[in-house]
Coordinates of C-alpha atoms and ligand atoms in Angstrom, one line a residue:
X1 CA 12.7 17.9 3.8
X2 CA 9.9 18.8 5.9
X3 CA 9.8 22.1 8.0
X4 CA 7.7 23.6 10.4
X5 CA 8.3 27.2 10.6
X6 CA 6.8 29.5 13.7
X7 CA 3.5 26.9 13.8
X8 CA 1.3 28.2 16.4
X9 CA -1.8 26.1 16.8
X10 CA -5.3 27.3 19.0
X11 CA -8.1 25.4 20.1
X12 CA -10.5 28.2 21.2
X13 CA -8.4 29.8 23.3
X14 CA -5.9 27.0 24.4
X15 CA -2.7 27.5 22.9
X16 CA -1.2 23.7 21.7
X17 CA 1.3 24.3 19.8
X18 CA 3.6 27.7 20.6
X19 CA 5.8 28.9 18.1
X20 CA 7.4 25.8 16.5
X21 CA 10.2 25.9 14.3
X22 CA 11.1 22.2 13.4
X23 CA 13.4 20.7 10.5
X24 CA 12.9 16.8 9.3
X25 CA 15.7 15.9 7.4
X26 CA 15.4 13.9 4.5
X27 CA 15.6 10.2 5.2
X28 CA 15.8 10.4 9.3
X29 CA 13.5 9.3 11.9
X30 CA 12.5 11.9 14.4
X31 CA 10.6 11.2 17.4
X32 CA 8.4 13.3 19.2
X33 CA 8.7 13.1 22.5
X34 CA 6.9 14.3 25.3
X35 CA 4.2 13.9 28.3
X36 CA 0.3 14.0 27.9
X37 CA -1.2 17.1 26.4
X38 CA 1.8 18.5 25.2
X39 CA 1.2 18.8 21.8
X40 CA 2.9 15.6 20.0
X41 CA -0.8 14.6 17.8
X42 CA -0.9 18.3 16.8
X43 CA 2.2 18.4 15.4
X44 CA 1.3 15.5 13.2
X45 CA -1.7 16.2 12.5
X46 CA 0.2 19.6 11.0
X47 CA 2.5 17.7 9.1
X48 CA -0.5 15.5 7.8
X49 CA -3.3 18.4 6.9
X50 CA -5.6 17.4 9.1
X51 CA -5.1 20.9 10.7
X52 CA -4.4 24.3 9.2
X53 CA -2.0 26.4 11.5
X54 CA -3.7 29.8 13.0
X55 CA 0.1 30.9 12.3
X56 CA 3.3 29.6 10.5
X57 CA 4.2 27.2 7.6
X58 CA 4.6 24.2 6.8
X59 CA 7.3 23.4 3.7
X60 CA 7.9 20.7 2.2
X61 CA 11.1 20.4 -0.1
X62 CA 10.6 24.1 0.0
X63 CA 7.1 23.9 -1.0
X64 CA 4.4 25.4 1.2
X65 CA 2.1 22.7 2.2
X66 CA 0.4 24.9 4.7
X67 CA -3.3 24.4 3.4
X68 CA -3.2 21.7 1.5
X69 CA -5.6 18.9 2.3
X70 CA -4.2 15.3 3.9
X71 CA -5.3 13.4 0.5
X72 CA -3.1 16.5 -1.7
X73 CA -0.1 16.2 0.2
X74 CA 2.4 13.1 -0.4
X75 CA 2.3 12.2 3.3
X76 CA 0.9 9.3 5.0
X77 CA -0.9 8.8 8.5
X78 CA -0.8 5.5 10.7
X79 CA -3.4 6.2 13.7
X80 CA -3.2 5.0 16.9
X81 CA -6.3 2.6 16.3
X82 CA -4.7 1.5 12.9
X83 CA -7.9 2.7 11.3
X84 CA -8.2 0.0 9.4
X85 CA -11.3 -1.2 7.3
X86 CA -13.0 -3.8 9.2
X87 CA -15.1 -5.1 6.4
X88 CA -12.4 -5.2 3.7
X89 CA -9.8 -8.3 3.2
X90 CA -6.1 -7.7 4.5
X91 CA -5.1 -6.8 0.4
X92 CA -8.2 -4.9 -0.1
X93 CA -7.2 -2.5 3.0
X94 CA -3.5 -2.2 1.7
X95 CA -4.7 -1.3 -2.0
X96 CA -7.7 1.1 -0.6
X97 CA -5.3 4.1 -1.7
X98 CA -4.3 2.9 -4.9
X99 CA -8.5 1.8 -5.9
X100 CA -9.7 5.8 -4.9
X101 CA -6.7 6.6 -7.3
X102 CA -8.6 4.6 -9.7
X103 CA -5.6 2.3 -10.5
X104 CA -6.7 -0.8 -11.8
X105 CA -7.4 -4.0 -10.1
X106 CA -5.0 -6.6 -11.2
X107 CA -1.9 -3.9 -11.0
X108 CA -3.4 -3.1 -7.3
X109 CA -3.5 -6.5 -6.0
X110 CA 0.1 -7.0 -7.7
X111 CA 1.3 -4.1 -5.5
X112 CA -0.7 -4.7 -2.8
X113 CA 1.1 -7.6 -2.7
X114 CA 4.4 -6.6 -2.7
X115 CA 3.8 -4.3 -0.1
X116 CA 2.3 -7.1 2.3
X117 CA 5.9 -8.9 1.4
X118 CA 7.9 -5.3 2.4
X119 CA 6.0 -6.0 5.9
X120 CA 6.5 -9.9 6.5
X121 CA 2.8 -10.4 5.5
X122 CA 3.3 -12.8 2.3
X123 CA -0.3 -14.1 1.7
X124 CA -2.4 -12.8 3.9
X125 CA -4.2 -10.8 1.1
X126 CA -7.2 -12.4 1.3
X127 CA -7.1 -13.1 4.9
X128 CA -9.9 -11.3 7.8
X129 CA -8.5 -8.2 9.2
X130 CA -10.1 -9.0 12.4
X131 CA -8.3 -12.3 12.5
X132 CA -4.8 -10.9 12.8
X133 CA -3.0 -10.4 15.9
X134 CA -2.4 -6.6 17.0
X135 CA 1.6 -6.9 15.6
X136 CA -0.3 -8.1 12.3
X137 CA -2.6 -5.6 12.1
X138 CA 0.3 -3.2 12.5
X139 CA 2.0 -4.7 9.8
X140 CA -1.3 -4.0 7.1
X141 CA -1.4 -0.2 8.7
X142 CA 2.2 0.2 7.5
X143 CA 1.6 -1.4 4.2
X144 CA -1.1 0.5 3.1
X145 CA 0.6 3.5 4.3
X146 CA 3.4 3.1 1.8
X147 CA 1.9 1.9 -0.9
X148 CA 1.4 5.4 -2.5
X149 CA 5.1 5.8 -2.1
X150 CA 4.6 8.9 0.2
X151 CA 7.2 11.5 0.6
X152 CA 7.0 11.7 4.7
X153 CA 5.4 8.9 6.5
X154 CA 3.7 10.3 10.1
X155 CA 3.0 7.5 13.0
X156 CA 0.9 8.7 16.2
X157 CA 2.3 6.1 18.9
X158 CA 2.0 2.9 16.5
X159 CA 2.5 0.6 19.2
X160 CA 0.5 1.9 22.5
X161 CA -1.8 -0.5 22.0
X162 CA 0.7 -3.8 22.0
X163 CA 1.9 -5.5 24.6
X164 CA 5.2 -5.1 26.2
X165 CA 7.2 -7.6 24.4
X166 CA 5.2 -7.5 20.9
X167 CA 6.1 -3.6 21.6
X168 CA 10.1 -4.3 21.6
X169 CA 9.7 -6.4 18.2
X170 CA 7.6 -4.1 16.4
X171 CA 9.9 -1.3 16.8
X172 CA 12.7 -3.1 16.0
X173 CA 10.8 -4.1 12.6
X174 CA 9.2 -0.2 12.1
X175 CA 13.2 0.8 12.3
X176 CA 14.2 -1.4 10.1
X177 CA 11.7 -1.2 7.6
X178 CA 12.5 2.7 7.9
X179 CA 15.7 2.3 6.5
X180 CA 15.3 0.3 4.2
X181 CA 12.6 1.7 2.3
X182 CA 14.4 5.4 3.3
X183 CA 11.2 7.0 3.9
X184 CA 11.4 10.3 6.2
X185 CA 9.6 9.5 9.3
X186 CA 8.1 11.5 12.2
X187 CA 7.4 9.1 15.1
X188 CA 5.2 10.7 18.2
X189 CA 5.6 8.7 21.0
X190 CA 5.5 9.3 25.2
X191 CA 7.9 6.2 25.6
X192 CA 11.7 7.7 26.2
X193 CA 12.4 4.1 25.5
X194 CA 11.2 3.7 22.8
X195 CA 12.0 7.2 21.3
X196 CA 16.2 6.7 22.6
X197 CA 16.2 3.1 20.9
X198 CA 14.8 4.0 17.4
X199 CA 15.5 7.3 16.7
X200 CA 17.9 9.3 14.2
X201 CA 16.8 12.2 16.4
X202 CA 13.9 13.0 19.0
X203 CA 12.6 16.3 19.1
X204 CA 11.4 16.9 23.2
X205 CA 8.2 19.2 24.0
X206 CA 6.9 20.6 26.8
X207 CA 3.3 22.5 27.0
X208 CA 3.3 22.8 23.0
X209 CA 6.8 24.5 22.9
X210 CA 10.1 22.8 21.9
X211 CA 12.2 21.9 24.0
X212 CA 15.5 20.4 22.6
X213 CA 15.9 18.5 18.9
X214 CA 19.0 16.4 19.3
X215 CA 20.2 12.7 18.7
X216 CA 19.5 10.3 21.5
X217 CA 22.3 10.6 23.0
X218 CA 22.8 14.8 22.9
X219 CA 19.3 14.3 24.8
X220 CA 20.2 11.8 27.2
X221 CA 23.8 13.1 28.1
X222 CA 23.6 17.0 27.6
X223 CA 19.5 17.5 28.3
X224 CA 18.9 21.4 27.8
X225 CA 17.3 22.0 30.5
X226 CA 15.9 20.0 33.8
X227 CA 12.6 19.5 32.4
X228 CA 14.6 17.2 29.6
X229 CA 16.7 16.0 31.6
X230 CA 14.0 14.7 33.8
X231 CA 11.9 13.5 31.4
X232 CA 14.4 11.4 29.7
X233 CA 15.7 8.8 32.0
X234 CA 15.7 8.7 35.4
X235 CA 17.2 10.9 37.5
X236 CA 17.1 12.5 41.5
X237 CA 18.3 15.8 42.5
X238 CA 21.6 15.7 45.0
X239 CA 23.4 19.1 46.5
X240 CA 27.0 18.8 45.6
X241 CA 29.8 21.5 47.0
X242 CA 26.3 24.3 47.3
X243 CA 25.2 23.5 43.9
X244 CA 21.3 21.6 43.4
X245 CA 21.7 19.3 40.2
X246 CA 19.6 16.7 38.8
X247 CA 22.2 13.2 38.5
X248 CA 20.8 10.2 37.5
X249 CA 21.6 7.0 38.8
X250 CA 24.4 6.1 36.1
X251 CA 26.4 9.0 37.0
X252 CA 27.1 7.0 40.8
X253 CA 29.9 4.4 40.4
X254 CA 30.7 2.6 43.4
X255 CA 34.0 1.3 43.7
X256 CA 36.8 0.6 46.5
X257 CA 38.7 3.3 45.0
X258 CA 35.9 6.2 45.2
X259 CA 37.0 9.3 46.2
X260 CA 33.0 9.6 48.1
X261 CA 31.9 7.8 51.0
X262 CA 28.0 6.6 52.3
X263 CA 26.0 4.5 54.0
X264 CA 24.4 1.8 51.6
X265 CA 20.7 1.9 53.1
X266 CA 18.9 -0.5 50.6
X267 CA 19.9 -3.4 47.7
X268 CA 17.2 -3.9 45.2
X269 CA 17.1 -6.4 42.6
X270 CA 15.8 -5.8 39.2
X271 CA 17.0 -8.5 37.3
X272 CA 19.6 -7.0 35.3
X273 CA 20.7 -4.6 37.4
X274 CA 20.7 -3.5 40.9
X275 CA 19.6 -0.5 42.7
X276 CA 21.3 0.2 45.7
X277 CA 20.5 3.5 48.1
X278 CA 23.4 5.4 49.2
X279 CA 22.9 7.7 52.6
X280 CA 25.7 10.6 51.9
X281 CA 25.8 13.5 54.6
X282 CA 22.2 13.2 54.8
X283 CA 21.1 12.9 51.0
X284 CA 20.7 9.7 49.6
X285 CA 21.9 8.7 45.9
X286 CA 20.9 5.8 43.6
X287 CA 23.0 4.0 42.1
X288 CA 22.2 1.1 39.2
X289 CA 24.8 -1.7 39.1
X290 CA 24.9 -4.9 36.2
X291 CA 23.6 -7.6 38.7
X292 CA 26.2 -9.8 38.0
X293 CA 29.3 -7.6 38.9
X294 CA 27.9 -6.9 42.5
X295 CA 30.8 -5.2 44.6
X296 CA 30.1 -7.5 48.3
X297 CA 28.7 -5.1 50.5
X298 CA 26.1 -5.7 53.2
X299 CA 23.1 -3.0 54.2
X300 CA 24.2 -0.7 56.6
X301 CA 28.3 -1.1 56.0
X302 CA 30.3 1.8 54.1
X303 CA 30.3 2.0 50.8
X304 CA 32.8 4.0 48.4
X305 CA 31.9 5.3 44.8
X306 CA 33.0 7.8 42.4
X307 CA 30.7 10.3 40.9
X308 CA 31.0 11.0 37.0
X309 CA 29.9 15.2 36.5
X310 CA 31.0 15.4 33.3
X311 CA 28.4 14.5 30.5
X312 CA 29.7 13.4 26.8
Ligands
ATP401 N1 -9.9 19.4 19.3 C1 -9.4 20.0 20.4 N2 -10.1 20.9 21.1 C2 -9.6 21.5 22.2 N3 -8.4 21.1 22.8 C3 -7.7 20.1 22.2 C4 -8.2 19.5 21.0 N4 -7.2 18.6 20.6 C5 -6.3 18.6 21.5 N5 -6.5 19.6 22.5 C6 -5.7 19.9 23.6 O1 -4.4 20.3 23.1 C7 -3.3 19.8 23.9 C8 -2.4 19.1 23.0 O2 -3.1 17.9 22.6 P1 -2.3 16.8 21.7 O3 -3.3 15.8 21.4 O4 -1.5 17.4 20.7 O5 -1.3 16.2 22.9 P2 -0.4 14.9 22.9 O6 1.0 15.4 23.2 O7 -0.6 14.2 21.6 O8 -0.9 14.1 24.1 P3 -1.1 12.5 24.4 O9 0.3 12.0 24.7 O10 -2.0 12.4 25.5 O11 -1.7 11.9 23.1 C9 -4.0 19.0 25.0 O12 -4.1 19.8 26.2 C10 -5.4 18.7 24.5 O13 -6.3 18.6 25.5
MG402 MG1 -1.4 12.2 21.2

């Protein structure tokens, strides 16, 4: 659907984007994943026109989009900051794209409205932008992204500026809505989280290079390299039989049966689960137990536990 193909991207002579060879399939959501700086807004801004690539293409449906301008290509951008128009009514916002396309105004309040329904915003047409919560606000960004009916929608970390538990619901909603409506998606987030729970597949990058495309679980169970595997989840390095590897703490079982054998040197509680700190030989593991299936076991007693090597 869309593909990037060799994109190499300069700012003076900073390099931010290296060679990038990228393929959105139709209908998915793909995150882009990765830590400050490492190219995620310049891809999408790519993919949205807002920069021409010093080298490479950009196709969509086999057509090369390369140069065309954001409001010539049928894709759609939510900023960070929502961008929306602070002196225009919640309907008037979601119908801006439809007015510069000089549809007229009854037919753009009727789809303005139907939009606002798509996002759970039933009338609020006439309502204040700047009296909606942030989730709201969110909602009205969507919407009048949509309403064109855009080919590939592009969201730059839609929900960094919610809190923590408006963050959970509003991806849940931007997943769903996602499907329904079909729409081929590239999400950029720095949130593993976030880009493990909602994605069809989540692209990793490192210092404007590519790293690994796979679905959540490819990433999480067979990273490609350490930087991915370190990035995605947690995970401490442990020497086992000469060999340095990274193992995170869900790979460390304990149980009576365990074919290891350590010291357990700490028990934290995190709510759901526990941490507990394992002294082996000198190195110390982590493992994460559900809270509620404790094995008894004081600080400072022996501990057994098996170790699982082999990813999915
Ligand atoms: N207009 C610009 N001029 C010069 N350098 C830039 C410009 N825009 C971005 N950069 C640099 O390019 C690199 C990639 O920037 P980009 O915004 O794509 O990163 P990002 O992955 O989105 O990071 P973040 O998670 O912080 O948003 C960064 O090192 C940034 O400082
Ligand atoms: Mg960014």
């Amino acid at each position: 659907m869309l593909v990037f193909e060799n994109v190499t991207v300069r700012y003076g002579t900073f390099t931010a984007l290296k060679d990038l060879t990228l393929e959105l399939r139709r209908g998915e959501l793909m995150t882009l994943l990765g830590p400050s700086g490492c190219g995620k807004t310049t891809t999408l801004r790519v993919a949205g026109g807002f920069i021409v690539p010093d080298e490479g293409r950009v196709l969509l449906e086999g057509r090369d989009i390369t140069s065309l301008p954001p409001e010539k290509r049928p894709t759609s951008t939510v900023f960070q900051n929502y961008a929306l128009f602070p002196h225009m009514s919640v309907g008037e916002n979601v119908a801006y794209g439809l007015r510069v396309r000089g549809v007229p105004r009854a037919q753009r309040q009727r789809r303005a409205e139907e939009e606002l329904e798509r996002v759970g915003l039933s009338g609020y047409a006439s309502a204040r932008v700047q009296d909606l919560s942030g989730g709201q606000q969110q909602r009205v960004a969507l919407a009048r992204s949509l309403i064109l009916g855009p080919a590939v929608l592009l969201l730059d970390e839609p929900l960094s500026s919610l809190d923590a538990r408006l963050r959970l619901r509003m991806r849940a909603e931007i997943r769903e809505l996602q499907k329904r409506v079909g729409i081929t998606t590239l999400y950029v987030t720095h949130d593993q989280e976030e880009a493990l729970s909602i994605s069809d597949r989540v692209t990793v990058m490192h210092d404007g290079r590519l790293v690994q495309t796979g679905t959540p679980r490819e990433v999480y169970f067979s990273p490609a390299d350490d930087f991915v595997r370190d990035f995605i989840g947690d995970s401490f390095p442990y020497t086992l039989d000469g060999r340095r590897i990274l193992l995170r703490p869900d790979q460390v079982v304990p149980n009576a049966d365990g074919p290891f054998t350590g010291r357990l040197l700490s028990r934290e509680f995190l709510g759901a689960s526990l941490q507990w700190l394992i002294d082996c030989q000198g190195q110390t593991l982590r493992a994460l137990l559900p809270s509620r299936s404790e094995p008894e076991a004081a600080v400072g007693s022996e501990v057994r536990f098996s170790l699982i090597l082999n990813e999915e």
